[in-house]
Protein backbone atom coordinates (compact mmCIF):
# COMPACT_ATOMS: atom_id res chain seq x y z
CA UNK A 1 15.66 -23.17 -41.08
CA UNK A 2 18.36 -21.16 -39.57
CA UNK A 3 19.00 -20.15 -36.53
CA UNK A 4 17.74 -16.51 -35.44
CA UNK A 5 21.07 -14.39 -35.12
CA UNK A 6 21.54 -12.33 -32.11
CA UNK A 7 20.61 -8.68 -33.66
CA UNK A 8 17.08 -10.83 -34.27
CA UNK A 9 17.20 -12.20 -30.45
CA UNK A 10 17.98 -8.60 -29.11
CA UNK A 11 15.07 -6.51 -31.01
CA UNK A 12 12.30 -9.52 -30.22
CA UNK A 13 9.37 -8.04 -27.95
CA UNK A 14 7.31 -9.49 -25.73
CA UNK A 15 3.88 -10.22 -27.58
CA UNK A 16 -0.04 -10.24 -26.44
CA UNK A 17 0.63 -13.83 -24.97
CA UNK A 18 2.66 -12.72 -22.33
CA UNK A 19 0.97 -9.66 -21.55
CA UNK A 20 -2.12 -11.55 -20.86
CA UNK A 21 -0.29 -14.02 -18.59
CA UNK A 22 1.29 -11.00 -16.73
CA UNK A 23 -2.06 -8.84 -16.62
CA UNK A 24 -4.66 -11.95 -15.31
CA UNK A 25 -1.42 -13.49 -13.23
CA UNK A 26 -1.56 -10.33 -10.99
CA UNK A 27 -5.34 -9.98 -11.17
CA UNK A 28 -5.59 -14.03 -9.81
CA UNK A 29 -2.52 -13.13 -7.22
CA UNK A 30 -4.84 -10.64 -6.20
CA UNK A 31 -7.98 -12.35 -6.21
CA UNK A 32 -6.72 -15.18 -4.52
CA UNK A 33 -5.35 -12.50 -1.21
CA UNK A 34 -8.52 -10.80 -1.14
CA UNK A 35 -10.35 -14.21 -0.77
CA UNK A 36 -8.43 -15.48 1.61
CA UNK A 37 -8.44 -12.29 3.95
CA UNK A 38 -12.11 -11.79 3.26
CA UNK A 39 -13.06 -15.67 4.37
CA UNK A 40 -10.75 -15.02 7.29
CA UNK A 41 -13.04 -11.80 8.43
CA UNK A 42 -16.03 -13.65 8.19
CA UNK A 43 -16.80 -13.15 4.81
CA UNK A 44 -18.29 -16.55 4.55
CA UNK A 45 -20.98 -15.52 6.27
CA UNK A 46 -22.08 -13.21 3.81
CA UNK A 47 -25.82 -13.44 2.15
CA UNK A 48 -25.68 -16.52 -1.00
CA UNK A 49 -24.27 -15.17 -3.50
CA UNK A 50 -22.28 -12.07 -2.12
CA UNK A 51 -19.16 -13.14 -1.30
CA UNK A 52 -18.05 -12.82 -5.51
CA UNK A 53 -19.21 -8.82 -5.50
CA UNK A 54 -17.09 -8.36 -2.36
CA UNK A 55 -14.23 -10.37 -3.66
CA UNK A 56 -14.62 -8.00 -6.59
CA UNK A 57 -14.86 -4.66 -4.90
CA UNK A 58 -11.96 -5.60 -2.60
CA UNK A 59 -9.46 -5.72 -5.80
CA UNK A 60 -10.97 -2.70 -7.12
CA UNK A 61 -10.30 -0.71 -4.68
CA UNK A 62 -6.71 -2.20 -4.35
CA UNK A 63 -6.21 -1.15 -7.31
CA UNK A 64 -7.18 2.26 -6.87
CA UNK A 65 -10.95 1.85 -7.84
CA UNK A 66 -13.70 3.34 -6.39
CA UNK A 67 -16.61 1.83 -4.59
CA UNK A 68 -19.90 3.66 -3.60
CA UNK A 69 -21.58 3.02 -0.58
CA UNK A 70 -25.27 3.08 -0.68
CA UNK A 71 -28.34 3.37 1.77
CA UNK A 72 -32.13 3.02 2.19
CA UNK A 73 -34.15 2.75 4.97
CA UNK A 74 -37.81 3.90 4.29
CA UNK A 75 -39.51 7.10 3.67
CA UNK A 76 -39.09 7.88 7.49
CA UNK A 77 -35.53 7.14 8.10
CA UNK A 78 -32.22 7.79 6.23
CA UNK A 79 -28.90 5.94 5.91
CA UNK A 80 -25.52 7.29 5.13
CA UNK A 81 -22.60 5.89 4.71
CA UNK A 82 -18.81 6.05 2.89
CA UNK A 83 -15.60 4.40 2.33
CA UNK A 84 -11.94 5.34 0.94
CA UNK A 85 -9.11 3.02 2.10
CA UNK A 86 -7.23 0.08 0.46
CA UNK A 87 -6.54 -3.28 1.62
CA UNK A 88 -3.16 -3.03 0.83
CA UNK A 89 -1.79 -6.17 1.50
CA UNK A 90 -3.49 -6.90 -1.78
CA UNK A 91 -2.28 -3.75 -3.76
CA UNK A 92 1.50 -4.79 -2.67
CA UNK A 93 0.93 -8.41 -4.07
CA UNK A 94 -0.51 -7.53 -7.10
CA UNK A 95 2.20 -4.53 -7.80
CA UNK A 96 4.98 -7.46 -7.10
CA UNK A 97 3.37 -9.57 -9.45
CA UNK A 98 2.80 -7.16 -12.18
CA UNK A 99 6.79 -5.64 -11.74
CA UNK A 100 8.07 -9.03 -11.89
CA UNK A 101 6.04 -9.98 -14.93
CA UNK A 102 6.58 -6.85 -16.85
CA UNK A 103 10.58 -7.04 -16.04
CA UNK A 104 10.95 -10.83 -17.28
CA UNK A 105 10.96 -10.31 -20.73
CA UNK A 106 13.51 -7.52 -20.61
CA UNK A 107 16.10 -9.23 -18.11
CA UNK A 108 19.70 -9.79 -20.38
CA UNK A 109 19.13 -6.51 -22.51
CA UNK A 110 21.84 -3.66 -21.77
CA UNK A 111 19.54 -1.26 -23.22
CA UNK A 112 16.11 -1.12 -24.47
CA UNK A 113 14.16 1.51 -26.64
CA UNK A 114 11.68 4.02 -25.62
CA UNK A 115 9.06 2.56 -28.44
CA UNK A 116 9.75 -0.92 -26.97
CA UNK A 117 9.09 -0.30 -23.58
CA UNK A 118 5.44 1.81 -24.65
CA UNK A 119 4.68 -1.01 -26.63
CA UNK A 120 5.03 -3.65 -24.00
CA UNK A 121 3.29 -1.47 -21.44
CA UNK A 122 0.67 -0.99 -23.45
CA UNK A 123 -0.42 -4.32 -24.11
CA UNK A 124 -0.16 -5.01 -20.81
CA UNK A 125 -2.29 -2.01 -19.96
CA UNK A 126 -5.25 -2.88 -22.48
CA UNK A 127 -5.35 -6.62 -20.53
CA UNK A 128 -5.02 -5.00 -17.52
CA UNK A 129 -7.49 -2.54 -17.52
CA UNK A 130 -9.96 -4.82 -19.15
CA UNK A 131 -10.24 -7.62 -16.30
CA UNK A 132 -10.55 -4.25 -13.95
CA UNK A 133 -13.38 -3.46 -15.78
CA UNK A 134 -14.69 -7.09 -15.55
CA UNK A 135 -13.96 -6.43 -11.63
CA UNK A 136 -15.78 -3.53 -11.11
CA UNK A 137 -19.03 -4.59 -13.43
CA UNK A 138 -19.29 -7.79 -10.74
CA UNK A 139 -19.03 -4.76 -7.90
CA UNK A 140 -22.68 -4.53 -7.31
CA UNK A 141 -24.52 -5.78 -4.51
CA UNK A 142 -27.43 -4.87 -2.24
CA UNK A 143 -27.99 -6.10 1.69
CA UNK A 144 -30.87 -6.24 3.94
CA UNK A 145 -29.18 -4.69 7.24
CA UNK A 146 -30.67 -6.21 10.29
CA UNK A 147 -31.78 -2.80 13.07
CA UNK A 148 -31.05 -5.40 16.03
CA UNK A 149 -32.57 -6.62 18.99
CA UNK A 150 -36.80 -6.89 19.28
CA UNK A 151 -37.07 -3.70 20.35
CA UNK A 152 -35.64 -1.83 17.09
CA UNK A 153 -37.27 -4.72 15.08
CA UNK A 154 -40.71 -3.44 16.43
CA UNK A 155 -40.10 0.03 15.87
CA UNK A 156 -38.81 -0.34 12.17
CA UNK A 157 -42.00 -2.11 11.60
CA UNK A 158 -44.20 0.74 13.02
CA UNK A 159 -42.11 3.23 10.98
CA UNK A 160 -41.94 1.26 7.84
CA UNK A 161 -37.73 1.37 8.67
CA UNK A 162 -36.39 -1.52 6.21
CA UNK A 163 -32.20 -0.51 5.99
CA UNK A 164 -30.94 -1.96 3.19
CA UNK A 165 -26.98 -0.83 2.04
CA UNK A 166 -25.01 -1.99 -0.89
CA UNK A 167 -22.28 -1.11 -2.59
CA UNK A 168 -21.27 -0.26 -6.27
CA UNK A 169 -17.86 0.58 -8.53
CA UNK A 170 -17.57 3.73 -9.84
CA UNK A 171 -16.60 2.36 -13.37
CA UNK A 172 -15.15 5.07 -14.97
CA UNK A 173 -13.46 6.23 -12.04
CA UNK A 174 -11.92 3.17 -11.21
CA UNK A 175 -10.26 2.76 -14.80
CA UNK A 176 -8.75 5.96 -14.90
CA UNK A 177 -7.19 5.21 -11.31
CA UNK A 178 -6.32 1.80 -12.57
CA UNK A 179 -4.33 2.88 -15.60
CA UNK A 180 -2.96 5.59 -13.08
CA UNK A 181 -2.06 3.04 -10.32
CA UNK A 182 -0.65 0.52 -13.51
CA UNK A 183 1.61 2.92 -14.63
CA UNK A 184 3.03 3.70 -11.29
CA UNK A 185 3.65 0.26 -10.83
CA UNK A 186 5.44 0.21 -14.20
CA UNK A 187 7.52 3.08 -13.65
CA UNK A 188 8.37 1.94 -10.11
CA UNK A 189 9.23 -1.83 -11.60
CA UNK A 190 11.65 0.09 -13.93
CA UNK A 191 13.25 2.33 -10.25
CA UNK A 192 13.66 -0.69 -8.50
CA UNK A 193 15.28 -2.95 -10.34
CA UNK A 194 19.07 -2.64 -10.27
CA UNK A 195 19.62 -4.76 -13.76
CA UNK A 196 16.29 -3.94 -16.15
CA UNK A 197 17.63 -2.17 -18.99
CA UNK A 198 17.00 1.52 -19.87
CA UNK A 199 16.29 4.20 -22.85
CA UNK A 200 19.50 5.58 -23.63
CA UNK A 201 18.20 9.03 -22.75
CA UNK A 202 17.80 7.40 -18.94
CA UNK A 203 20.88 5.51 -18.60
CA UNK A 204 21.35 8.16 -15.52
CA UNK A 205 18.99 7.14 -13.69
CA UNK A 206 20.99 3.54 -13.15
CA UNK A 207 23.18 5.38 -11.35
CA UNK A 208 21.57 8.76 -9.63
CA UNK A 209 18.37 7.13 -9.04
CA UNK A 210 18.00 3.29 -8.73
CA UNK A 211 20.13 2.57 -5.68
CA UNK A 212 17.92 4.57 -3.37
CA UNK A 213 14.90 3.71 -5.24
CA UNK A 214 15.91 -0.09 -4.27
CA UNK A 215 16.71 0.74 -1.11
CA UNK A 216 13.52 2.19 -0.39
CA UNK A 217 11.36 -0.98 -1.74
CA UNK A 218 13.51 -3.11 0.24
CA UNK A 219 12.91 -0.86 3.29
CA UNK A 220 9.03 -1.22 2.83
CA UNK A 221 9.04 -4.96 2.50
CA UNK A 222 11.03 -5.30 5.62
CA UNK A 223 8.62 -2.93 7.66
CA UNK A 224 5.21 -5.71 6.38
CA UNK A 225 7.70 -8.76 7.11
CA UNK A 226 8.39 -7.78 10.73
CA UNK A 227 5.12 -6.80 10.88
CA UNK A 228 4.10 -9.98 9.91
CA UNK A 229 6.16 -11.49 12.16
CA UNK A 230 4.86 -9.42 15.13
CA UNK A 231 0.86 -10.39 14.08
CA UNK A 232 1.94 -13.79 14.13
CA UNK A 233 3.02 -13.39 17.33
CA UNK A 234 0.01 -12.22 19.16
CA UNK A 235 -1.99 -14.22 17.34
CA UNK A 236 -0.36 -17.55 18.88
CA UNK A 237 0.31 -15.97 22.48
CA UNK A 238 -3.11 -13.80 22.54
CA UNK A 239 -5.68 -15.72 20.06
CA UNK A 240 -7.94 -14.69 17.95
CA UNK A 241 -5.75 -16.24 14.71
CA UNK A 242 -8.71 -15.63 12.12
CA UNK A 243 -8.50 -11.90 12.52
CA UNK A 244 -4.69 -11.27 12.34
CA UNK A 245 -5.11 -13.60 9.36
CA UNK A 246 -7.31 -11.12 8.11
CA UNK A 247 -5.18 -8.16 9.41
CA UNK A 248 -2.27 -9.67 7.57
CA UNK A 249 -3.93 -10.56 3.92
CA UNK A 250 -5.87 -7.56 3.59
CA UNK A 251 -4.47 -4.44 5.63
CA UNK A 252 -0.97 -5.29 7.03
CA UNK A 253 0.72 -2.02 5.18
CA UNK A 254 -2.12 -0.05 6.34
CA UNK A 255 -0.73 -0.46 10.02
CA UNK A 256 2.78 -0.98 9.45
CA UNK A 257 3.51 1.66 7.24
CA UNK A 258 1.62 4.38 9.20
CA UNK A 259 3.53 3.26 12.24
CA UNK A 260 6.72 3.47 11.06
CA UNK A 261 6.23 7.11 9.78
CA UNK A 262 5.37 7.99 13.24
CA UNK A 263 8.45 6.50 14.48
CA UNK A 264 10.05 8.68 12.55
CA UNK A 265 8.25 12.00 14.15
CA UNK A 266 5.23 11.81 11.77
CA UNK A 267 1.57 12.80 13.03
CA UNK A 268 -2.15 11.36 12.13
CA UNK A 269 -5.24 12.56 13.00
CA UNK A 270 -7.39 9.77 13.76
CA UNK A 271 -10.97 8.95 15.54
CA UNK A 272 -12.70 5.98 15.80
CA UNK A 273 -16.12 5.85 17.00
CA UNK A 274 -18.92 3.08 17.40
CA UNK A 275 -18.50 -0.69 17.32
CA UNK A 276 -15.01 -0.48 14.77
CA UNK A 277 -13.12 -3.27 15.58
CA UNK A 278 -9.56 -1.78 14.62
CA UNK A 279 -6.99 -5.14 13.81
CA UNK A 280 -4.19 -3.70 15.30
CA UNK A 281 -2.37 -3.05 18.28
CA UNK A 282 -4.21 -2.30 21.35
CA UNK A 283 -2.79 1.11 22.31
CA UNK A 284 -3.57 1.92 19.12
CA UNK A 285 -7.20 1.27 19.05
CA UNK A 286 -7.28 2.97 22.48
CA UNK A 287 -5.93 6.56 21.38
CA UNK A 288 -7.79 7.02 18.62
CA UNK A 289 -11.44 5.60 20.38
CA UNK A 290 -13.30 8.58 21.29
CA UNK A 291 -15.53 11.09 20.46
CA UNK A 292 -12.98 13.49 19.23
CA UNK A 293 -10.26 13.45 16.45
CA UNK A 294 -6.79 12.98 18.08
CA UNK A 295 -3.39 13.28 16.89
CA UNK A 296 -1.67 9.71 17.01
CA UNK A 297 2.41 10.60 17.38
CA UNK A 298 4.90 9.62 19.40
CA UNK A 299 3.83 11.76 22.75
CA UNK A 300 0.09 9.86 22.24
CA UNK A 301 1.36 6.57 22.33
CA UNK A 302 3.74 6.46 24.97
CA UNK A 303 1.31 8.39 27.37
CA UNK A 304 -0.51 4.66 26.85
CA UNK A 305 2.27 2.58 26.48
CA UNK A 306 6.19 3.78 26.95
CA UNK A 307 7.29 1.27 24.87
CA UNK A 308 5.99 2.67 22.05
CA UNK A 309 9.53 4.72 21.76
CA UNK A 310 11.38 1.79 20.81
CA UNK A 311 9.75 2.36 17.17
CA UNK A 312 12.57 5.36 17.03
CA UNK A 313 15.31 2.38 17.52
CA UNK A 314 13.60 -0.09 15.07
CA UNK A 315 13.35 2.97 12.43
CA UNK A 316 16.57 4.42 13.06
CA UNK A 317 18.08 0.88 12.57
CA UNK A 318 15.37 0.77 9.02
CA UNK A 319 16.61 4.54 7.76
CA UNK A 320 20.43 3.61 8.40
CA UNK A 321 20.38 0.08 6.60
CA UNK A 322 17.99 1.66 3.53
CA UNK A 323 20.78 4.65 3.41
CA UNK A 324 23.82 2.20 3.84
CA UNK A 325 22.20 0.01 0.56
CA UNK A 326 22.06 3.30 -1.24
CA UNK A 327 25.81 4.35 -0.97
CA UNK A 328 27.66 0.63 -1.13
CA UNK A 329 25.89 0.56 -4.99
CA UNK A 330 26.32 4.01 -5.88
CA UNK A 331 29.37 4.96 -7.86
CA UNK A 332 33.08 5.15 -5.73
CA UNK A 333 33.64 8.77 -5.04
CA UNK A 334 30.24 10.34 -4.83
CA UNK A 335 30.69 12.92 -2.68
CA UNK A 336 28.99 11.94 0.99
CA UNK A 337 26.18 15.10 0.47
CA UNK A 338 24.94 13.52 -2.33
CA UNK A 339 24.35 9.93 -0.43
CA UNK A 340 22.49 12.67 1.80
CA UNK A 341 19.82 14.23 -0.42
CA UNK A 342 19.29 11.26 -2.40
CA UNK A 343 18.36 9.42 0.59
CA UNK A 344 16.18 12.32 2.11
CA UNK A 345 14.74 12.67 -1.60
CA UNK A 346 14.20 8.87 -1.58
CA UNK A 347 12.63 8.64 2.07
CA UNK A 348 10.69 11.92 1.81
CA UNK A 349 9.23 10.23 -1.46
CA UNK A 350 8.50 6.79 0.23
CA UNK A 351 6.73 8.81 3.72
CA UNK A 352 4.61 10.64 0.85
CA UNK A 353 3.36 7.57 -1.25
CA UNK A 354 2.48 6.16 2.73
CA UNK A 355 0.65 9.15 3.28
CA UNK A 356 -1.17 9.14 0.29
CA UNK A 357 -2.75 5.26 0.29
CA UNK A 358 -2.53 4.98 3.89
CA UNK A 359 -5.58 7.24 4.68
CA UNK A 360 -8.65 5.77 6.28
CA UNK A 361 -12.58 7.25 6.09
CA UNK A 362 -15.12 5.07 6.59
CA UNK A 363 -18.65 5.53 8.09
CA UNK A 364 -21.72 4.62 8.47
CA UNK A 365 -25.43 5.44 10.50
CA UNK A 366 -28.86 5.19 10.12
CA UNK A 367 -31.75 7.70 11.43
CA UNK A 368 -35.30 8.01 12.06
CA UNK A 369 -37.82 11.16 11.47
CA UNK A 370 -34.17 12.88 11.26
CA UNK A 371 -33.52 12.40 15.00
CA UNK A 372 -30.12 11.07 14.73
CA UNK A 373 -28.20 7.94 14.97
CA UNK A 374 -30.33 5.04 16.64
CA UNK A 375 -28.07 2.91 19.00
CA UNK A 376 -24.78 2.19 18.94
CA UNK A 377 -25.13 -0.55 16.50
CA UNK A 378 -26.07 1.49 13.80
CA UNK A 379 -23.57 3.80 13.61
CA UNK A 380 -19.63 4.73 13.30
CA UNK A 381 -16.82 6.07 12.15
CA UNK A 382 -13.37 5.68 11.60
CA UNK A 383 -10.92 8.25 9.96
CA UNK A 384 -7.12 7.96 9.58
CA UNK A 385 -5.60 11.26 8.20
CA UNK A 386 -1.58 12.25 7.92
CA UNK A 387 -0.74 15.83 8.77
CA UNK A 388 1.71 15.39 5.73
CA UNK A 389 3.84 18.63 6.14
CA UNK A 390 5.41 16.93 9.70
CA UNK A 391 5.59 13.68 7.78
CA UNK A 392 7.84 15.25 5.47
CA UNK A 393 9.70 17.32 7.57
CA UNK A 394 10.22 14.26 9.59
CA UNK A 395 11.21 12.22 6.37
CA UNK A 396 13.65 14.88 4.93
CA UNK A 397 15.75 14.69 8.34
CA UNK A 398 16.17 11.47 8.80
CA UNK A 399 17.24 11.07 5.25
CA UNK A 400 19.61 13.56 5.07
CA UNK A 401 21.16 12.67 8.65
CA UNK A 402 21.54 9.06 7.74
CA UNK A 403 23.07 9.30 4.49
CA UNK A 404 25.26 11.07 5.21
CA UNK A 405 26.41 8.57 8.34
CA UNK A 406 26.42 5.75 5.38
CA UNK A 407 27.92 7.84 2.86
CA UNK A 408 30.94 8.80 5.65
CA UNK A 409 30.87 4.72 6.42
CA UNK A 410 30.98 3.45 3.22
CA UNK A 411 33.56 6.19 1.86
CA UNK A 412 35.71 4.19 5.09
CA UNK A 413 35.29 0.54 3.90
CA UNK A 414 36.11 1.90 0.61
CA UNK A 415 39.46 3.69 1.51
CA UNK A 416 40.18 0.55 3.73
CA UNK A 417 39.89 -1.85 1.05
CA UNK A 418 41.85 0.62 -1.50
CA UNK A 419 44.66 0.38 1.08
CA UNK A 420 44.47 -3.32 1.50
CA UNK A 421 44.60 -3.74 -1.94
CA UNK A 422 48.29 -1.73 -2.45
């Protein structure tokens, strides 16, 4: 049998085989987070048999899923409760896992057609979408939700009070926002990647678009690494190791990412009420406890904690590097206001993807004969909101401002090493 020629080599596509490897591999990735983080919050403790249903509902909702929260307690008593955030420590594994998987096949090409690229998405979408759905079918559990001390026992025996809460997927919901969240992660893979071929009709992008894009993912892994770092930390000097463990596996971008938008001028509204226990920084926690929502900037913190402006260094160090990435491996001679709004374009997009999965609502409380919360205990609330119009502001500025400082600095080393070279 002869060899295959190279025209045969260069049309070959990626087949089901390797879509199912890449579609599970992130799923597992995923899975294997989630259980981690979840056994390091105490998860373990969990009723027989519950710890799977969590474990599923955790990487539905990191990928974009839905989960309901559910209540009963009695006919004389009534239980709320709701949730929207994702863990996304999780979401950023899987999304690596996925990009790198669906980039593999298609490393070596100099170009690659529109038809090809559907039809390897595709058969990475129907794998994909159908272990989500195996996710959010094991999404379904129902707890018995002890009221407390004797006293509440007593009473939720007079009143017939037994609170039970569970939680379910929203199963439709949670596949269209998984082929939605999928095919961001495709599109981004394709951004990102400075060698991945391209349609012909987007050749354009190598040049106009992926630098920045690049520059922006690196920028965002840096932020959870020194994050990391910083968890680590406290955990060794200040204890409690299984709950930055937790912190780190399951949430980490949902503090880091936040916190660097408000170094760069960005506000949240925030509030967190009852016994939250927020895994982050102290001053943190202590703005945003209270009855009332409060806006968490820059002003907040440092009224707490004045070191809290040293996130405008650590940013401004972030935004400079990012923009100096994006001009060295754009083309020589781009003029330096173009290094400016594609950085501010690349930044202002970045600040509003944070925005958008870094929002926080959760509560929960139960009442009797419609007189409110009972105790403490048995209610809360947290909420994490961006004010996105000063996020974007924010994000536009500093783009513009530093690249244009990298485009003027690179257009230097560039003449110097022109000059050198004669």
């Amino acid at each position: 049998m002869s060899a295959r020629s190279p025209r045969d080599q260069a049309v070959s596509r990626p087949g089901w085989g390797r879509a199912v490897v890449v579609a599970l591999s992130a799923l597992l990735a995923m899975a294997v987070v989630a259980a981690l983080g979840l056994w390091a919050a105490g998860a373990s403790d969990l009723p027989s048999g519950a710890f799977l249903p969590v474990l599923a509902a955790t990487v539905v909702t990191a990928a974009g899923g839905a989960v309901r929260i559910s209540g009963d307690a009695g006919g004389l008593a009534g239980a709320r409760a709701g949730l929207t955030v994702m863990p996304l420590s999780v979401t950023l594994v899987g999304a690596l896992v996925i990009g790198a998987g669906f980039l593999r096949p298609l490393r070596r090409r100099a170009v690659v057609s529109t038809a090809e690229l559907t039809g390897w998405s595709a058969r990475i979408a129907v794998v994909w979408l159908a272990g989500l759905l195996g996710a959010a079918l094991t999404a379904h559990r129902t707890f018995a939700v002890p009221l407390g001390d004797d006293t509440l026992n007593d009473l939720g025996e007079l009143f017939g009070v037994r609170p039970r809460a569970g939680f379910t997927a929203d199963v439709p919901w949670t596949l269209v926002a998984g082929s939605a969240w999928l095919a961001g992660v495709l599109v981004s893979a394709l951004l990102v990647s400075r060698s991945a071929p391209l349609p012909l009709r987007l050749l354009r992008l190598r040049e106009s678009v992926r630098p920045a894009a690049h520059a922006m993912l690196v920028l965002l892994l840096v932020c959870v690494a020194v994050g990391a770092v910083v968890a680590l930390v406290v955990a060794a000097t200040r204890g409690r190791p299984a709950e930055t463990l937790a912190l780190v596996l399951l949430g980490l971008p949902n503090v880091v990412w936040p916190v660097f938008t408000v170094g760069l001028g960005a506000t949240w509204n925030g509030r967190v009420e009852g016994p939250f226990a927020l895994p982050m920084p102290h001053v943190l926690d202590e703005v945003l406890r209270g009855p009332d929502t409060v806006r968490l900037n820059l002003g907040a913190l440092a009224e707490h904690d004045g070191r809290v402006w040293w996130l405008v260094v650590v940013d401004a160090v972030l935004v400079l590097a990012a923009a100096f990435l994006t001009a060295a491996h754009a083309p020589p001679r781009t003029p330096v206001r173009w290094h400016a709004l594609r950085t501010a374009v690349a930044l202002l997009v970045t600040v509003l993807v944070i925005c958008l999965v870094g929002r926080i609502s959760a509560h929960y409380g139960l009442s009797v004969l419609g007189l409110g919360d009972l105790g403490g205990g048995l209610s809360g609330r947290l909420i994490l909101r961006p004010e996105v119009w000063s996020a974007a502001a924010a994000a536009a500025l500093w783009g513009s401002a530093a690249g244009l400082a990298a485009g003027w600095a690179v257009g230097v080393l560039r003449r110097g090493r022109e000059a050198e070279r004669r």
